[in-house]
Short mmCIF file of C-alpha atoms and ligand atoms in Angstrom, two decimals:
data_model
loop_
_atom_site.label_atom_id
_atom_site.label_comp_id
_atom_site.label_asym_id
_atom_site.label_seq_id
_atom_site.Cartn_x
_atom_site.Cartn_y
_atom_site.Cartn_z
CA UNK A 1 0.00 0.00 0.00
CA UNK A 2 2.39 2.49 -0.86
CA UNK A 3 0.71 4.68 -3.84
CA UNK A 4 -0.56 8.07 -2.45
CA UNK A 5 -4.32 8.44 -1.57
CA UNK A 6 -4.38 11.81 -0.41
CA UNK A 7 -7.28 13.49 -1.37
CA UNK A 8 -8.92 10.60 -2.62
CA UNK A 9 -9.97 8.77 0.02
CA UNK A 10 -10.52 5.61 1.35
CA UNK A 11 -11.21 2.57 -1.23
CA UNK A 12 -12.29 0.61 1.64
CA UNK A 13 -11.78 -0.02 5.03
CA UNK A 14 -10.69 -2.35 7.95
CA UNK A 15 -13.47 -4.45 10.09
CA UNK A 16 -12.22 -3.53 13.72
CA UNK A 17 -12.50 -7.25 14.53
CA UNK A 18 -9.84 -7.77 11.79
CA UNK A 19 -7.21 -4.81 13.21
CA UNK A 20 -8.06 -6.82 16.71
CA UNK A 21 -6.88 -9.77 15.32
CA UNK A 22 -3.93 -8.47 13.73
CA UNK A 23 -2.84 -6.81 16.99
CA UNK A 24 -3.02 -10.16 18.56
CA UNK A 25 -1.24 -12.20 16.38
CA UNK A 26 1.77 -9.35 16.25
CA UNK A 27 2.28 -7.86 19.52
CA UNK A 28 3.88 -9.84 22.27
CA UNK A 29 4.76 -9.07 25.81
CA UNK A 30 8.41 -7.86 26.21
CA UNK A 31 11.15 -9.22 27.91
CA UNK A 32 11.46 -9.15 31.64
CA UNK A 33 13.56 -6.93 33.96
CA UNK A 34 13.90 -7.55 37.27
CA UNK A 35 12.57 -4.80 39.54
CA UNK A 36 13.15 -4.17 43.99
CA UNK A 37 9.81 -5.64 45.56
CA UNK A 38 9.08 -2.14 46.59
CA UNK A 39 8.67 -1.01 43.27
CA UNK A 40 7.30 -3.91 41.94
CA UNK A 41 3.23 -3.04 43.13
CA UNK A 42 0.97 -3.15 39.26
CA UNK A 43 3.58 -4.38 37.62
CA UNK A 44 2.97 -7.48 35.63
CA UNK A 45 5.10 -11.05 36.55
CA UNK A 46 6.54 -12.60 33.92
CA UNK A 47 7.62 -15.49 35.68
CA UNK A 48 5.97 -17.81 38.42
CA UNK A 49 7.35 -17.75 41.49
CA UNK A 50 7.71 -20.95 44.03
CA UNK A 51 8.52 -20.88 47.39
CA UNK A 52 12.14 -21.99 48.37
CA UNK A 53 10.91 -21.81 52.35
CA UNK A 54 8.22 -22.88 54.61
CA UNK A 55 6.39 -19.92 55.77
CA UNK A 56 6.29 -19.97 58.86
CA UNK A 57 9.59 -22.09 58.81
CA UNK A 58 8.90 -23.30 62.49
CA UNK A 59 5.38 -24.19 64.58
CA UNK A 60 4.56 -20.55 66.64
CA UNK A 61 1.96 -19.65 68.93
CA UNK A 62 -1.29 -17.73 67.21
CA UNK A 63 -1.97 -16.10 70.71
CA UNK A 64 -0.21 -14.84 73.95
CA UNK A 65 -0.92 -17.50 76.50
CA UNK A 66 1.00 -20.90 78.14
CA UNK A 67 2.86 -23.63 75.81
CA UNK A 68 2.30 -27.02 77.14
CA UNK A 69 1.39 -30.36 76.11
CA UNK A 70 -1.81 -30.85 75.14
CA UNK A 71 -2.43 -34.39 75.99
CA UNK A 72 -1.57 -33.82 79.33
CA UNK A 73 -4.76 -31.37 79.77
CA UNK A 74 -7.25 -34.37 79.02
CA UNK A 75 -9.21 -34.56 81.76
CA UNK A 76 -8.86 -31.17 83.18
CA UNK A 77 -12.34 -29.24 84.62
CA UNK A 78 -12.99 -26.56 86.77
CA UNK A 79 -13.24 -29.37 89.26
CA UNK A 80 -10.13 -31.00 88.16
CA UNK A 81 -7.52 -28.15 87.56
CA UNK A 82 -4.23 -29.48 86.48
CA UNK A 83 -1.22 -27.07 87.79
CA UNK A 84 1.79 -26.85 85.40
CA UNK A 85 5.26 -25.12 86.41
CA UNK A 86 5.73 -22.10 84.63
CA UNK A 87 9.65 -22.85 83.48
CA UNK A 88 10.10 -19.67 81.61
CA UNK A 89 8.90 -17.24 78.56
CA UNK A 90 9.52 -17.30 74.96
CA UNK A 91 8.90 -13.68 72.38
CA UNK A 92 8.84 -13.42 68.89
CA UNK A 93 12.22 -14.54 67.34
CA UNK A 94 13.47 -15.47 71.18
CA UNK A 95 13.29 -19.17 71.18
CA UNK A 96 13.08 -21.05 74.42
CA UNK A 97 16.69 -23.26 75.57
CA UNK A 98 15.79 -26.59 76.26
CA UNK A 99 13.04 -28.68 76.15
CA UNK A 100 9.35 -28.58 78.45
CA UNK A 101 9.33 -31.93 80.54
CA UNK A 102 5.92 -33.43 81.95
CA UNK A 103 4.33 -31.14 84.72
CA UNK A 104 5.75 -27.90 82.61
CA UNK A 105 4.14 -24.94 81.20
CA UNK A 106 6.06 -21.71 79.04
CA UNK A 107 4.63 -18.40 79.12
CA UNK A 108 4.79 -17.34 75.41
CA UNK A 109 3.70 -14.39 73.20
CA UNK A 110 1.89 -14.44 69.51
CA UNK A 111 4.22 -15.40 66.96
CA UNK A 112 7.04 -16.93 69.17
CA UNK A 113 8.47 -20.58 68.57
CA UNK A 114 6.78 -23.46 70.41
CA UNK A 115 9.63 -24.60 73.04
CA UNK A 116 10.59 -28.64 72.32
CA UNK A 117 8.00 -30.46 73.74
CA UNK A 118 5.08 -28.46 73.71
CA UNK A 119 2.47 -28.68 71.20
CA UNK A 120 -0.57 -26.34 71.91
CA UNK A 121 -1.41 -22.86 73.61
CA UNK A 122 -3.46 -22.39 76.19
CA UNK A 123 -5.15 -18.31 75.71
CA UNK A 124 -3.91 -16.10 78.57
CA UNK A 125 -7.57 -15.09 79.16
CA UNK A 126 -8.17 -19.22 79.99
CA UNK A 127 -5.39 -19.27 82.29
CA UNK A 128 -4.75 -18.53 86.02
CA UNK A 129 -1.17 -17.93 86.96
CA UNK A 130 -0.54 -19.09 90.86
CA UNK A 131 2.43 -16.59 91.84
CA UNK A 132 5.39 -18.68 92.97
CA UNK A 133 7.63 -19.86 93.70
CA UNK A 134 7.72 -21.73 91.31
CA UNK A 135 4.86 -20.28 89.59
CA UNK A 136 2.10 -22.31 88.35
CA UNK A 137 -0.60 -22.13 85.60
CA UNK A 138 -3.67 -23.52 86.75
CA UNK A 139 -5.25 -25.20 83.46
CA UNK A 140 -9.07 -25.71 83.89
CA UNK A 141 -10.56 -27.18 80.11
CA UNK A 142 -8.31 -29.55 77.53
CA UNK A 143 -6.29 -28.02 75.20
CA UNK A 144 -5.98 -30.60 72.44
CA UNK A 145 -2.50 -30.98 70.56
CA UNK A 146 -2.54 -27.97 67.86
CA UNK A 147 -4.52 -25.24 69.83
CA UNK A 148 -3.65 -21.83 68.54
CA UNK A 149 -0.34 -23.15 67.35
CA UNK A 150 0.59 -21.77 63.63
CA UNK A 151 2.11 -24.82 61.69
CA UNK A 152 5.19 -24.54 59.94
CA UNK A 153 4.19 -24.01 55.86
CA UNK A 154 0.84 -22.91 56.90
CA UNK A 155 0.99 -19.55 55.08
CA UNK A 156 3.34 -21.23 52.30
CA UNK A 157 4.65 -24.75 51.76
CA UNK A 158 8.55 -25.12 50.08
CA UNK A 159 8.20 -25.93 46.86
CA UNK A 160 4.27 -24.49 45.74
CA UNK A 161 3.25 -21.96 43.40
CA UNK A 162 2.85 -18.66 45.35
CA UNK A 163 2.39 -15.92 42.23
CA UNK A 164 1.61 -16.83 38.90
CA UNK A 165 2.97 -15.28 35.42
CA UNK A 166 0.84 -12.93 34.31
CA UNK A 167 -0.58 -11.88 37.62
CA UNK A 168 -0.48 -7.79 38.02
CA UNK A 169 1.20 -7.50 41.09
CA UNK A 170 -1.26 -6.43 44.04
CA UNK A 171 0.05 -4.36 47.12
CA UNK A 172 -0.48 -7.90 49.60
CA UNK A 173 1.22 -10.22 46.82
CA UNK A 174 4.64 -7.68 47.75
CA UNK A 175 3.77 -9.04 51.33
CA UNK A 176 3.85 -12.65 49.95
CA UNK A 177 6.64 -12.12 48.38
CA UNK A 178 9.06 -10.58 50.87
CA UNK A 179 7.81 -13.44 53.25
CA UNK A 180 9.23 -15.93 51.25
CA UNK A 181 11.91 -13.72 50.71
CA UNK A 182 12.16 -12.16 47.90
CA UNK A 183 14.34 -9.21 47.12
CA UNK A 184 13.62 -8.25 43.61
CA UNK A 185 10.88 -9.29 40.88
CA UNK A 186 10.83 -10.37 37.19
CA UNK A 187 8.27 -8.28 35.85
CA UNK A 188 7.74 -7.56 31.90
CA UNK A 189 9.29 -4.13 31.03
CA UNK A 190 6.96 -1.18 30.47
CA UNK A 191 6.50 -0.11 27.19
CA UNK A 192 8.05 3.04 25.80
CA UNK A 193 5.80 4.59 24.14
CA UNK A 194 6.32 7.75 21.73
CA UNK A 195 3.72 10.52 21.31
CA UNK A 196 3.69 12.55 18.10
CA UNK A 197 1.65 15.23 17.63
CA UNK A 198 1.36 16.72 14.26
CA UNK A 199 -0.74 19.41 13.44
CA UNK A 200 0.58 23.40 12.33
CA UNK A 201 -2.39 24.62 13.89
CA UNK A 202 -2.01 23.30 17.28
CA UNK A 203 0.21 25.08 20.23
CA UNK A 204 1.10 23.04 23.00
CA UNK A 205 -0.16 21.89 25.92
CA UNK A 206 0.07 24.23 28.67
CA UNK A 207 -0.38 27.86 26.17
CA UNK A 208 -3.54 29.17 25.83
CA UNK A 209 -5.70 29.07 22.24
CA UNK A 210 -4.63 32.22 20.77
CA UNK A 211 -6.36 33.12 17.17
CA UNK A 212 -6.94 30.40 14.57
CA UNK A 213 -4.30 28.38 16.79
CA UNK A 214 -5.58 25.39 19.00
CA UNK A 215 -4.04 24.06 22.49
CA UNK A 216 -3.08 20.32 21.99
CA UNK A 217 -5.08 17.94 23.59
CA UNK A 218 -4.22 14.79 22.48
CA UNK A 219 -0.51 14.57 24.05
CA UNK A 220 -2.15 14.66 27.42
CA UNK A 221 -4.72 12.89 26.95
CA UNK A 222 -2.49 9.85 25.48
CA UNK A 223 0.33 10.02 28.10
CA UNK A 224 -2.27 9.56 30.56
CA UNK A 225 -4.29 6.32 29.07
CA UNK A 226 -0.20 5.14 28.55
CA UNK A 227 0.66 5.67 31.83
CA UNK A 228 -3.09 3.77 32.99
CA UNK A 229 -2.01 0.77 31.07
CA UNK A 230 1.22 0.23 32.56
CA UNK A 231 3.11 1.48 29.67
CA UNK A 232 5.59 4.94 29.62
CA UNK A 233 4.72 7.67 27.52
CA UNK A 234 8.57 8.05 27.66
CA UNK A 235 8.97 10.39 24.56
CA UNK A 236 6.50 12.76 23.36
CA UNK A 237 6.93 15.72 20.97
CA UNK A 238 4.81 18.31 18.40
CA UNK A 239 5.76 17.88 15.08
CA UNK A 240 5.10 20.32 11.89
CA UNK A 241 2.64 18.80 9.14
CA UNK A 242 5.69 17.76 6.74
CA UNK A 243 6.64 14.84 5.88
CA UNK A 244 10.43 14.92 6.26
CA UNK A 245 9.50 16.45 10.18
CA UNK A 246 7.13 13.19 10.30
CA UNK A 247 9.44 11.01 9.11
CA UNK A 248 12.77 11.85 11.37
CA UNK A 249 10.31 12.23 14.57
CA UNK A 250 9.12 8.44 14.18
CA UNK A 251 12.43 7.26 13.32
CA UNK A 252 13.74 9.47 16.09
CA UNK A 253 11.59 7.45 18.54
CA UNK A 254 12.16 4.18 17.66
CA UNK A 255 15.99 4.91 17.88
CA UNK A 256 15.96 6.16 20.96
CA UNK A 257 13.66 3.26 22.26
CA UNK A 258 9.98 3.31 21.76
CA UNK A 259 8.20 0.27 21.76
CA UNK A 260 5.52 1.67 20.73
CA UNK A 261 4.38 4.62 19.03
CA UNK A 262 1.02 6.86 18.68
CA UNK A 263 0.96 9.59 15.72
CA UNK A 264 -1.85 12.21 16.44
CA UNK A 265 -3.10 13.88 13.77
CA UNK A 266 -2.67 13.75 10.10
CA UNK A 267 -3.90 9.87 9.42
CA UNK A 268 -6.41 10.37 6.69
CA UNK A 269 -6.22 11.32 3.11
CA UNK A 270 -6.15 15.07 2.89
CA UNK A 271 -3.37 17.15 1.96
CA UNK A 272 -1.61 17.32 4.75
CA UNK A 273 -1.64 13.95 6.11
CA UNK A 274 1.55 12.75 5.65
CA UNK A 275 1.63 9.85 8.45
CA UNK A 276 0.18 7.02 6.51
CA UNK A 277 3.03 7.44 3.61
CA UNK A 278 5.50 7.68 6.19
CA UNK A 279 4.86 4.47 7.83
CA UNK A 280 4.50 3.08 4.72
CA UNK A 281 8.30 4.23 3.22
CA UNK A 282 9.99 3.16 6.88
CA UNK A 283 7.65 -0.21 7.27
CA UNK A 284 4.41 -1.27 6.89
CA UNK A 285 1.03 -0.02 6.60
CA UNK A 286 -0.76 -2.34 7.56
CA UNK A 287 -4.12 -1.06 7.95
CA UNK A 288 -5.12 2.54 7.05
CA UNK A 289 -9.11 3.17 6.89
CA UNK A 290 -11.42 1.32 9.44
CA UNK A 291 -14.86 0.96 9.88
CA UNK A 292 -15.72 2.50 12.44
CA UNK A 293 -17.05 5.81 13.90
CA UNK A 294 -15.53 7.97 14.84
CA UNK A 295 -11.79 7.24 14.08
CA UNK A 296 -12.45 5.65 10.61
CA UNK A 297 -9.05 7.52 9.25
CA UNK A 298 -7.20 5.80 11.65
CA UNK A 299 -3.90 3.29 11.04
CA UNK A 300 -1.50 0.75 12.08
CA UNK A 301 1.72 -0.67 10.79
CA UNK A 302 4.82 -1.62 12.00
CA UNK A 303 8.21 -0.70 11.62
CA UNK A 304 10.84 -3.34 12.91
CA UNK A 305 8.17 -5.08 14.57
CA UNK A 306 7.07 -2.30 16.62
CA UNK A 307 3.36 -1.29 16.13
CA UNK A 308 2.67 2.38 14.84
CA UNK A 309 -0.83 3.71 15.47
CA UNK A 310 -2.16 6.45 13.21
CA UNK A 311 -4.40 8.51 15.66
CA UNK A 312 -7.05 10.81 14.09
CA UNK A 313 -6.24 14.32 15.68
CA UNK A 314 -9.94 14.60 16.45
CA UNK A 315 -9.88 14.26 20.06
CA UNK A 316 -12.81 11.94 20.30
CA UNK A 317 -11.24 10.30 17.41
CA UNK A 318 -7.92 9.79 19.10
CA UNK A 319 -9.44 8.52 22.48
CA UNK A 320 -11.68 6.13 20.37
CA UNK A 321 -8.59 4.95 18.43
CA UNK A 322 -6.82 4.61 21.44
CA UNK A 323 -9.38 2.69 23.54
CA UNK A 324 -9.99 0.10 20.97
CA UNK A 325 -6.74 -0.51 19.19
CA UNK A 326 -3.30 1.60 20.51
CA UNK A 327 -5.01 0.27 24.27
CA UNK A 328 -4.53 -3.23 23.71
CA UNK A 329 -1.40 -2.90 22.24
CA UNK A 330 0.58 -0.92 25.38
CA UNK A 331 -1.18 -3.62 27.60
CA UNK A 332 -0.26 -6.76 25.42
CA UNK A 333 3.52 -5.28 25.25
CA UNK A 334 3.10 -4.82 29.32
CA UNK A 335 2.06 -8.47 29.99
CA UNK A 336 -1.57 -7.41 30.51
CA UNK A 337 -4.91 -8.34 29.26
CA UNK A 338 -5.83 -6.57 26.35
CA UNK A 339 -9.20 -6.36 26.69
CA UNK A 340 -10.85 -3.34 27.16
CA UNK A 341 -9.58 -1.84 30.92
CA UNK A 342 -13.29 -0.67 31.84
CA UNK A 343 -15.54 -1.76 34.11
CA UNK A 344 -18.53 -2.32 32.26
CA UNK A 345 -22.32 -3.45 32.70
CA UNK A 346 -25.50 -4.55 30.35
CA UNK A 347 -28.66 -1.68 30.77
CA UNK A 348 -31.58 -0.92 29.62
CA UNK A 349 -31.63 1.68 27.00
CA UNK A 350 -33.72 4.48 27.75
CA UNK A 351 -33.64 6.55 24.21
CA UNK A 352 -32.64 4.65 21.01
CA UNK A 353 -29.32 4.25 19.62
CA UNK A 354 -29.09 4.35 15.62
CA UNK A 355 -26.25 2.99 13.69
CA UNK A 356 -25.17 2.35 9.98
CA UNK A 357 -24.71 -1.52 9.51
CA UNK A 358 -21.09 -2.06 8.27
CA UNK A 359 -19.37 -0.14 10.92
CA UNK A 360 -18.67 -0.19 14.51
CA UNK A 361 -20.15 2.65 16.30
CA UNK A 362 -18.25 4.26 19.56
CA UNK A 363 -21.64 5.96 21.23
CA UNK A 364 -21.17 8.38 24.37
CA UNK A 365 -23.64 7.99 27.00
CA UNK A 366 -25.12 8.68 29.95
CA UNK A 367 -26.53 6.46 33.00
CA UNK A 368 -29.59 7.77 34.59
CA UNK A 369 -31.77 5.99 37.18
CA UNK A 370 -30.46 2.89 35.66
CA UNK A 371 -31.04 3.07 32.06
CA UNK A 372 -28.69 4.51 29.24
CA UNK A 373 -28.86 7.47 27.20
CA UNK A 374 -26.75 8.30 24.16
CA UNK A 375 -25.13 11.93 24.36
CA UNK A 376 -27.11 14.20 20.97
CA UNK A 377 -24.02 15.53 20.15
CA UNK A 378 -22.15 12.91 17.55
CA UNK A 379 -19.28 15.64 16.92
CA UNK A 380 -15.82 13.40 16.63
CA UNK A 381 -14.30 17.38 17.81
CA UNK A 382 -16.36 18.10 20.88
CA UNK A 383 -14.30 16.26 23.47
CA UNK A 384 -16.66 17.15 26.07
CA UNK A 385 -18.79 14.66 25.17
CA UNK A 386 -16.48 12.05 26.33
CA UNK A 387 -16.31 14.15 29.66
CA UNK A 388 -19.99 14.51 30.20
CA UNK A 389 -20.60 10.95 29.08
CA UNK A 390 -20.34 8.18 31.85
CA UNK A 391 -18.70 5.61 29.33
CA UNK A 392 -19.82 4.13 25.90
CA UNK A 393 -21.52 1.47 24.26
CA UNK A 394 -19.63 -0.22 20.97
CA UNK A 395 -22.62 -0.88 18.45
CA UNK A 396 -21.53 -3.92 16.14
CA UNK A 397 -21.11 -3.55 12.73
CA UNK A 398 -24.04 -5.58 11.41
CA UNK A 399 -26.24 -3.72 13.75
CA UNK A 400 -28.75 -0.82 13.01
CA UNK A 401 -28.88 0.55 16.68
CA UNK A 402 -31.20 -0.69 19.39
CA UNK A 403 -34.33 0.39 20.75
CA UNK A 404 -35.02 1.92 23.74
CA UNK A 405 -35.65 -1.11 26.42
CA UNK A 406 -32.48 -3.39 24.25
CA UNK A 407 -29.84 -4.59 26.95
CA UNK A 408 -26.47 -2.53 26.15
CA UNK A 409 -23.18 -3.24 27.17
CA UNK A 410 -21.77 0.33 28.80
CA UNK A 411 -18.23 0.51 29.32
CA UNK A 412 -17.79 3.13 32.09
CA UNK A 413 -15.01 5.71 31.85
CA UNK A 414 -14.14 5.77 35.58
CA UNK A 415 -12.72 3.08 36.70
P1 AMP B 1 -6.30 15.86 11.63
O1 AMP B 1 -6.55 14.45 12.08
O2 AMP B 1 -4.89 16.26 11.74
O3 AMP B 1 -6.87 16.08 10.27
O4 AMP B 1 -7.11 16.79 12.61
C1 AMP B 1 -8.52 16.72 12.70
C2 AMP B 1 -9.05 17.81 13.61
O5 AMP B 1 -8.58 17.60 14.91
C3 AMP B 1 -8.62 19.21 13.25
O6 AMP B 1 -9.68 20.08 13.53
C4 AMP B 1 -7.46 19.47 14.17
O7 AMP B 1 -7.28 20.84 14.43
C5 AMP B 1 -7.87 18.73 15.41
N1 AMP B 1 -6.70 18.26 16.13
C6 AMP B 1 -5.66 17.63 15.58
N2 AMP B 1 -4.75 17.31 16.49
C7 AMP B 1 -5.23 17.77 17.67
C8 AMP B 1 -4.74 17.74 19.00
N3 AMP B 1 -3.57 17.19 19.29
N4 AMP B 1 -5.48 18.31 19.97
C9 AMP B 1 -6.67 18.87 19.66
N5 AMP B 1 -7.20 18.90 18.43
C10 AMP B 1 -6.48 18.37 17.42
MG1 MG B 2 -3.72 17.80 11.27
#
């Protein structure tokens, strides 16, 4: 696909299930790096971990109370108390020297060893200590063998499974982790991704719209669904409509590391949409033109393997063409799902949706007292539609729309 169809437009375009599909088959997860446990929280594992210790590595008590030997307390009652010497106390990470005979009783605290020859715990708040000397513990119910006594590999046995690959790493599995211990992670690398922005008109973010001039929206707006889906918006810059400028800013990024990269602006076929060509001359175009709406003149190719998205500059273009294709490409390369991040839930409609069959329709909406309601304005340039909506619905392609009462799937923009 390498003749010029500026001006001409598009011949025909992409099914999104197809660019979907091609996504899948050609973007996979990047190495792993090995990351300090501390900084390893939503990152993704790319290996499994197993336990080389027993956690706990030794039988403790689960309570502050008396270590003694169970079987000796059969046959205790309040009518039958059985006195046991108090031979000394045990703390966390103090063991106790020597071993409990017959008769003998150890004071000892939550999370301390059991002393040698004790095998249960009788609760302080069950217990009567009988000052001394010696001091006794007056025992007045059985404490079977095992009585709030934490078993050694209760939390974790040697040798099992405790993450998985894959798994994105929650705050509690860092606890996990460091109790087995730990130290640092394999974790796939985050993506690198490069944000071009192309567009004369536009100023950048941070001025304020001055004349015929525009503020950029897009470079924000990208970094941040990046940064949401565990990849980097590590390189980012505005870029004159012309084609050399194009050209050395995407070859720019990919030599100086981007996995990935998102072009804003210029991916259709009028004058001054030079991205498509590009990424044609340094790779492939693999897709320019999809059915969908809005973000139809939208792209993808790949230049030494690396996928290049072709972002309408439209903002609600852009987020569209992010959400359902540049998305699941920064998560794949991240070792995440690609699906579709958002939570999401089937309602009732509550005004009709109408589509064209033969595309896939990104509708804006609103959820009132239950039941959905698409957002009037269809305008792929008013981004505060996307703001005032609560999420969207994705009509499919052979549909016509739905009726008001039709179950919708709503994918909600907060997460
Ligand atoms: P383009 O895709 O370059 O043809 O741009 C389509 C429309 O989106 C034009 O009205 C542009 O001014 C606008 N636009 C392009 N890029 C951006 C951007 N980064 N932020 C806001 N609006 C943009
Ligand atoms: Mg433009």
């Amino acid at each position: 696909m390498r003749h010029d169809i500026r001006m001409r437009g598009f011949r025909e375009r992409t099914e999104v299930d197809d660019v979907v599909r091609l996504l899948e088959e050609r973007v996979r997860p990047l190495a792993e790096e090995a990351v300090a446990l501390v900084e390893a929280a939503a990152r993704v594992l790319a290996r499994d971990i197993v336990s080389d210790v027993d956690v706990p590595g030794f039988d403790r008590a689960a309570m502050d109370g008396y270590a003694l030997r169970g079987s000796e307390t059969f046959g205790a009652g309040p009518y039958n108390p059985l006195e046991l010497v108090v031979v000394g106390e045990v703390f966390p990470g103090r063991p106790f020297a020597g071993i409990v005979r017959p008769g003998q009783a150890v004071r000892i605290m939550t999370g301390a060893p059991l002393p040698e020859g004790t095998d249960a715990v009788l609760q302080a708040e069950a217990a009567e200590e009988v000052p001394g000397p010696p001091p006794l513990v007056r025992v007045t119910d059985a404490v079977p063998p095992g009585r709030h006594v934490g078993r050694i590999g209760e939390d974790v046995r040697a040798g099992t499974i405790v993450l998985r690959a894959g798994r994105r790493l929650r705050p509690q599995d860092l606890g996990v982790l460091s109790s087995v211990g730990v130290a640092s992670v394999p974790v796939v690398r985050q993506p690198c991704v490069g944000i071009l922005i192309t567009g004369n008109e536009l100023l950048p973010a941070g001025s304020r719209p001055e004349g015929y001039r525009i503020v950029d929206s897009n470079s924000v707006m990208l970094a941040a669904l990046v940064r949401r889906d565990g990849g980097n918006p590590c390189l980012s810059a505005l870029v004159p409509d012309v084609y050399e400028d194009i050209r050395s800013a995407l070859r720019g990024a990919l030599e100086n590391g981007a996995n990935a990269v998102l072009i804003s602006g210029g991916s259709s076929v009028g004058q001054e949409d030079h991205a498509p060509r590009v990424l044609a001359e340094l790779g492939e175009l693999s897709v320019h033109g999809i059915a969908l709406r809005p973000a139809s003149p939208a792209g993808v190719g790949f230049v030494e393997g690396r996928p290049v998205f072709l972002m309408p500059g439209n903002p609600v273009s852009c987020l569209c063409a992010y959400d359902l294709f540049a998305g699941r490409a920064v998560r794949r390369l991240g070792g995440r799902s690609s699906d579709l991040p958002y939570r999401s839930a089937v309602l009732p409609l509550g005004r009709k949706i109408t589509s064209a069959v033969g595309r896939v329709d990104y509708v804006r909406v609103v959820v009132q007292d239950g039941k959905v309601e698409p957002l009037a304005t269809s305008g792929a340039s008013v981004l505060t539609s996307t703001t005032r909506a609560d999420g969207f619905v994705l009509v499919p392609r052979d549909s016509e729309g739905h009726p008001p009462g039709d179950s919708v799937r709503v994918y909600f923009y907060d997460l």
